[in-house]
Tab-separated table of C-alpha atoms in Angstrom:
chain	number	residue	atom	x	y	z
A	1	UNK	CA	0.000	0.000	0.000
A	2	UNK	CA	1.170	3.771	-0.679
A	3	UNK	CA	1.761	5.866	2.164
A	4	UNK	CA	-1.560	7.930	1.145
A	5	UNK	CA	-3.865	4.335	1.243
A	6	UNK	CA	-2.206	3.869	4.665
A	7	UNK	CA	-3.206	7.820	6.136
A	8	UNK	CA	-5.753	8.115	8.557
A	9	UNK	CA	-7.365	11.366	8.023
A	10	UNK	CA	-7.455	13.498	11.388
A	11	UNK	CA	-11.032	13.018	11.667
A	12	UNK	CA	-10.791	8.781	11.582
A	13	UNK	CA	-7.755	9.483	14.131
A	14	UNK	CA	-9.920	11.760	16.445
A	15	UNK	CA	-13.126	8.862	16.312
A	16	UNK	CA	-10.464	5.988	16.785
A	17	UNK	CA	-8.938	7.668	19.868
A	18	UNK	CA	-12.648	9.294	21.309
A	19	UNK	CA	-14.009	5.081	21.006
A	20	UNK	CA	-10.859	3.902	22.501
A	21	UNK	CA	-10.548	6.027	25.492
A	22	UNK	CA	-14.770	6.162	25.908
A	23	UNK	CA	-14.122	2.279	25.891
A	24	UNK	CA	-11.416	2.137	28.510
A	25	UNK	CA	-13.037	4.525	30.973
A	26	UNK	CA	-16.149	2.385	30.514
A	27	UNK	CA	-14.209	-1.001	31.443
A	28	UNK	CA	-13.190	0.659	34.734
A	29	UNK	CA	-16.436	1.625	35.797
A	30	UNK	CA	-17.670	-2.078	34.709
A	31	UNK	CA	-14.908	-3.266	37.006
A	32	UNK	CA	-16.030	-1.815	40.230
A	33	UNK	CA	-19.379	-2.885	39.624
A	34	UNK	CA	-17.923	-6.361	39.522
A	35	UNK	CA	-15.440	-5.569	42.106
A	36	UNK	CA	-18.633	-3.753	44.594
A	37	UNK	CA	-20.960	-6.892	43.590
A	38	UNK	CA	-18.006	-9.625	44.401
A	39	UNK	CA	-17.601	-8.019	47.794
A	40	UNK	CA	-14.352	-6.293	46.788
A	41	UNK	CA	-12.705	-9.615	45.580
A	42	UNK	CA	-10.804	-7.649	42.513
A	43	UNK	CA	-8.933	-5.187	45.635
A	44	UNK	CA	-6.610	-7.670	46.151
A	45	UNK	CA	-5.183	-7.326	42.515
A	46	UNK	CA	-3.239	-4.165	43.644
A	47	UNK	CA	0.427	-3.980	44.366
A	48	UNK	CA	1.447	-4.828	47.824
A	49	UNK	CA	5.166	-3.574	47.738
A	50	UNK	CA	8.256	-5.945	47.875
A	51	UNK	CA	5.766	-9.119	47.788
A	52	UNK	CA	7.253	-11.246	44.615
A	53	UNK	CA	4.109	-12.673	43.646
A	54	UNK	CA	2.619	-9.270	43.497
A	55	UNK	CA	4.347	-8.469	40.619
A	56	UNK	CA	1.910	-10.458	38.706
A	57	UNK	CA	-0.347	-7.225	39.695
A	58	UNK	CA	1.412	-4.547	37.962
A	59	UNK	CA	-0.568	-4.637	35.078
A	60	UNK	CA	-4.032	-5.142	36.508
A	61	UNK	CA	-3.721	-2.393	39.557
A	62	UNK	CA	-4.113	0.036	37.020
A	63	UNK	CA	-7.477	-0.960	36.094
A	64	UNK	CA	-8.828	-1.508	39.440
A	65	UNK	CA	-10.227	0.716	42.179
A	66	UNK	CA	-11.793	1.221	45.878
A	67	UNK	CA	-14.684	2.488	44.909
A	68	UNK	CA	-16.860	4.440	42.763
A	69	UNK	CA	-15.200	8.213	43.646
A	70	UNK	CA	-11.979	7.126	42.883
A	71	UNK	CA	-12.772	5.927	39.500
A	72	UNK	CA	-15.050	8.905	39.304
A	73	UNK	CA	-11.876	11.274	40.087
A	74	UNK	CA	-9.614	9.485	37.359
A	75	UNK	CA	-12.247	9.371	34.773
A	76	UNK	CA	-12.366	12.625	33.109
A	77	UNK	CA	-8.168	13.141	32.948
A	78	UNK	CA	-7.785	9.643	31.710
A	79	UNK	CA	-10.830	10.430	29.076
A	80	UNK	CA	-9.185	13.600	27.900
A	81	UNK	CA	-5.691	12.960	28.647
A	82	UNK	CA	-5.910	9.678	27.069
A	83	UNK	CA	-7.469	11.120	23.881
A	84	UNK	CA	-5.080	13.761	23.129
A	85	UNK	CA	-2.026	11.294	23.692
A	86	UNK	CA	-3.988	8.706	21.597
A	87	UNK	CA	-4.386	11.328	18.446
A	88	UNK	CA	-0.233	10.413	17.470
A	89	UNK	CA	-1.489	6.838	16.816
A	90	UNK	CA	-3.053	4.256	18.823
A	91	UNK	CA	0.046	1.513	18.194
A	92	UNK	CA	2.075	3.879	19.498
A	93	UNK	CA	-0.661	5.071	22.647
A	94	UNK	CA	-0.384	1.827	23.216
A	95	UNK	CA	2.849	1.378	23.797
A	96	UNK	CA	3.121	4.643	25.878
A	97	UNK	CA	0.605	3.171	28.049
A	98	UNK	CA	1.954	0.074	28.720
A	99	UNK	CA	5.304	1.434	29.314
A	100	UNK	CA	3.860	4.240	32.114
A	101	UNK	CA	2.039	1.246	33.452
A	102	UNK	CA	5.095	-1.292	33.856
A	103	UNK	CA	7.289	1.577	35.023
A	104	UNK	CA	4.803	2.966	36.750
A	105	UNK	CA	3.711	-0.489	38.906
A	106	UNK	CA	7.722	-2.019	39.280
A	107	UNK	CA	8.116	1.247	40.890
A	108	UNK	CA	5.408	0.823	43.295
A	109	UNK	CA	6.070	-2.303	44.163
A	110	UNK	CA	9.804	-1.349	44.778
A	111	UNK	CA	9.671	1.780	47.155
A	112	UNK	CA	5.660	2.339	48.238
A	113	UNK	CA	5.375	1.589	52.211
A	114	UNK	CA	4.873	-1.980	53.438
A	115	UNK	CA	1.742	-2.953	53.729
A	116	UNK	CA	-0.078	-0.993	51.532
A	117	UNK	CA	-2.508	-1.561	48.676
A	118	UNK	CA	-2.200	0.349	45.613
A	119	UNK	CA	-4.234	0.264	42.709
A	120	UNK	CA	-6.023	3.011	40.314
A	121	UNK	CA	-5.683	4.622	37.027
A	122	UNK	CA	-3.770	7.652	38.883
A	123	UNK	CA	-0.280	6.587	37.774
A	124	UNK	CA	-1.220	6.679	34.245
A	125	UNK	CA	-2.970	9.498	34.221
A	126	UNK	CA	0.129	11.347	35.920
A	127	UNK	CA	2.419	9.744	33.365
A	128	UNK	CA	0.103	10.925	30.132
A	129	UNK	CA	0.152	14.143	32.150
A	130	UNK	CA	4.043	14.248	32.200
A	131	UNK	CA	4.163	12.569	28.468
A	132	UNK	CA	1.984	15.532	26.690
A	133	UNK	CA	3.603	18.140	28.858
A	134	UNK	CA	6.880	17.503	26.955
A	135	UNK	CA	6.457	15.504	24.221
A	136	UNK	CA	5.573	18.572	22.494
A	137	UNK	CA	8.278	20.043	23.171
A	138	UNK	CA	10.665	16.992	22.234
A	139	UNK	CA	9.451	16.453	18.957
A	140	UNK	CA	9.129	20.048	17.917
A	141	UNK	CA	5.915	19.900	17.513
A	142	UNK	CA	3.334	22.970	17.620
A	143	UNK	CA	0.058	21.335	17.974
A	144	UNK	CA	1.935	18.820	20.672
A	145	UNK	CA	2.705	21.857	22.559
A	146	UNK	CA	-0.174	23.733	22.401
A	147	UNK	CA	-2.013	20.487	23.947
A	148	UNK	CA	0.526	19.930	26.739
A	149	UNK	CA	-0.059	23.961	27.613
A	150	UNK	CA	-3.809	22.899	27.478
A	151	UNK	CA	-3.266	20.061	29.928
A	152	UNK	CA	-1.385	21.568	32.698
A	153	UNK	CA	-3.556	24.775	32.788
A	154	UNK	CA	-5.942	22.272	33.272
A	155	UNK	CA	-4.577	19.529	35.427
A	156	UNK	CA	-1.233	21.822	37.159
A	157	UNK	CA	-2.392	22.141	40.134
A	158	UNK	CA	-4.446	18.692	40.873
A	159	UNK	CA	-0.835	17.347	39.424
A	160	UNK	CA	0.994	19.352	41.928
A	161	UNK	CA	-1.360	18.746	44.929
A	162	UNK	CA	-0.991	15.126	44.005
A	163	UNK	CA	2.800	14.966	44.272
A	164	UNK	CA	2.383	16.073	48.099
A	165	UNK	CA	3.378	13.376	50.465
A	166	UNK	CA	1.538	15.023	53.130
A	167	UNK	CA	-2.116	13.063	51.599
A	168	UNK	CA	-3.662	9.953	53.310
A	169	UNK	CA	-4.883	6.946	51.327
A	170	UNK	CA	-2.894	8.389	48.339
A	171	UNK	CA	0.211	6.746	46.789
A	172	UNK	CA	2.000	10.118	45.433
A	173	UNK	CA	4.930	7.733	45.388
A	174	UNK	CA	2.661	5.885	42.266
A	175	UNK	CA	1.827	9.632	41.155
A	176	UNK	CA	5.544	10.925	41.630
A	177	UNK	CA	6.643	7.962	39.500
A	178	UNK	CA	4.214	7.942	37.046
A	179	UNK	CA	5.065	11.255	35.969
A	180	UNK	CA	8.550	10.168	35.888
A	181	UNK	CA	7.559	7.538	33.249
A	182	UNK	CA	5.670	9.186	31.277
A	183	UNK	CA	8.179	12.055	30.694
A	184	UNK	CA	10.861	9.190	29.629
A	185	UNK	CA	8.334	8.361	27.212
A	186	UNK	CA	8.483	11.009	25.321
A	187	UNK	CA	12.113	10.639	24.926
A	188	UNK	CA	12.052	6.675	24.288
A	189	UNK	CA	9.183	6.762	21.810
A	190	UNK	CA	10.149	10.438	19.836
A	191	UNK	CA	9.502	10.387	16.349
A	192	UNK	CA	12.426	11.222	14.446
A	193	UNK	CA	11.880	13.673	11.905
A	194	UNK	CA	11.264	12.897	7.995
A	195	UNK	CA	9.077	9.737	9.330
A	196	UNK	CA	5.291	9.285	8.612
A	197	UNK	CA	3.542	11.015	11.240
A	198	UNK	CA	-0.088	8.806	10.565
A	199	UNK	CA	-0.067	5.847	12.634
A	200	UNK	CA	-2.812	3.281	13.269
């Protein structure tokens, strides 16, 4: 196929990433109703630190909550965050995603306090947070920038409020290192320029 028969126009990109990310905030909800209606049986597949066969969990805590508010407070920046990153391609939102979430959850594991439970789409929400803040940026991109300007007028301050180690019941060591990842990201997965920017 030519380059042209392969080009997603910006309007197929924008529905592709809109179903995507309306389709993963959907999944969480439908979670904690399973989680609420099994009596909280899917809790126990967050990260309890420095426990080896919790690493099995890294993946899963960051689809899984404790309760209905929290995935009500992660919806809408995963929804919009998640859509703007997912506009540069959804191969390669996908692999942003999955690297935020490894780094994200090995981190967790690693240095969060003993005896804690974390789970929630938090870390990758910080880490898309810290990936469109400077990806734009990286890449030389206008429209890039523009949206990572967008996002931490937006998001700054609940960002910066979230870093504080000073909260209870919040892992801002999962927040702290998500936005670690996710800034990486943007270096590990820049495009280099003369490359097709239309990914699927």
């Amino acid at each position: 196929m030519t380059g042209k028969e392969l080009e997603w126009s910006r309007g197929d990109r924008a529905k592709a990433a809109a179903k995507l990310m309306v389709g993963w905030v959907a999944l969480l909800w439908l979670l904690e109703v399973v989680d609420v209606a099994s009596g909280h049986a899917l809790d126990g597949l967050g990260i309890t630190p420095r426990t080896p066969s919790e690493l099995i969990d890294v993946v899963p805590a960051a689809f899984i909550h404790f309760g209905f508010a929290h995935v009500a407070a992660n919806s809408v920046p995963l929804l919009v965050m998640g859509f703007l990153a997912a506009l540069g391609g959804l191969r390669r939102f996908a692999a942003v995603c999955a690297l935020i979430i490894v780094a994200d959850g090995l981190g967790v594991w690693l240095i969060a306090p003993a005896h804690t439970n974390t789970a929630g789409a938090s870390g990758l929400i910080f880490g898309l947070f810290g990936y469109l803040l400077v990806s734009g940026f990286v890449e030389r991109r206008p429209l890039g920038v523009l949206a990572g300007l967008l996002v931490a007028a937006v998001w700054g301050t609940s960002i910066l409020v979230g870093l504080a180690p000073t909260q209870t019941g919040v892992s801002w060591q999962g927040h702290l290192l998500g936005l670690v990842a996710g800034v990486a990201t943007a270096f590990v997965f820049k495009r280099r320029a003369g490359r097709g920017v239309v990914q699927v």
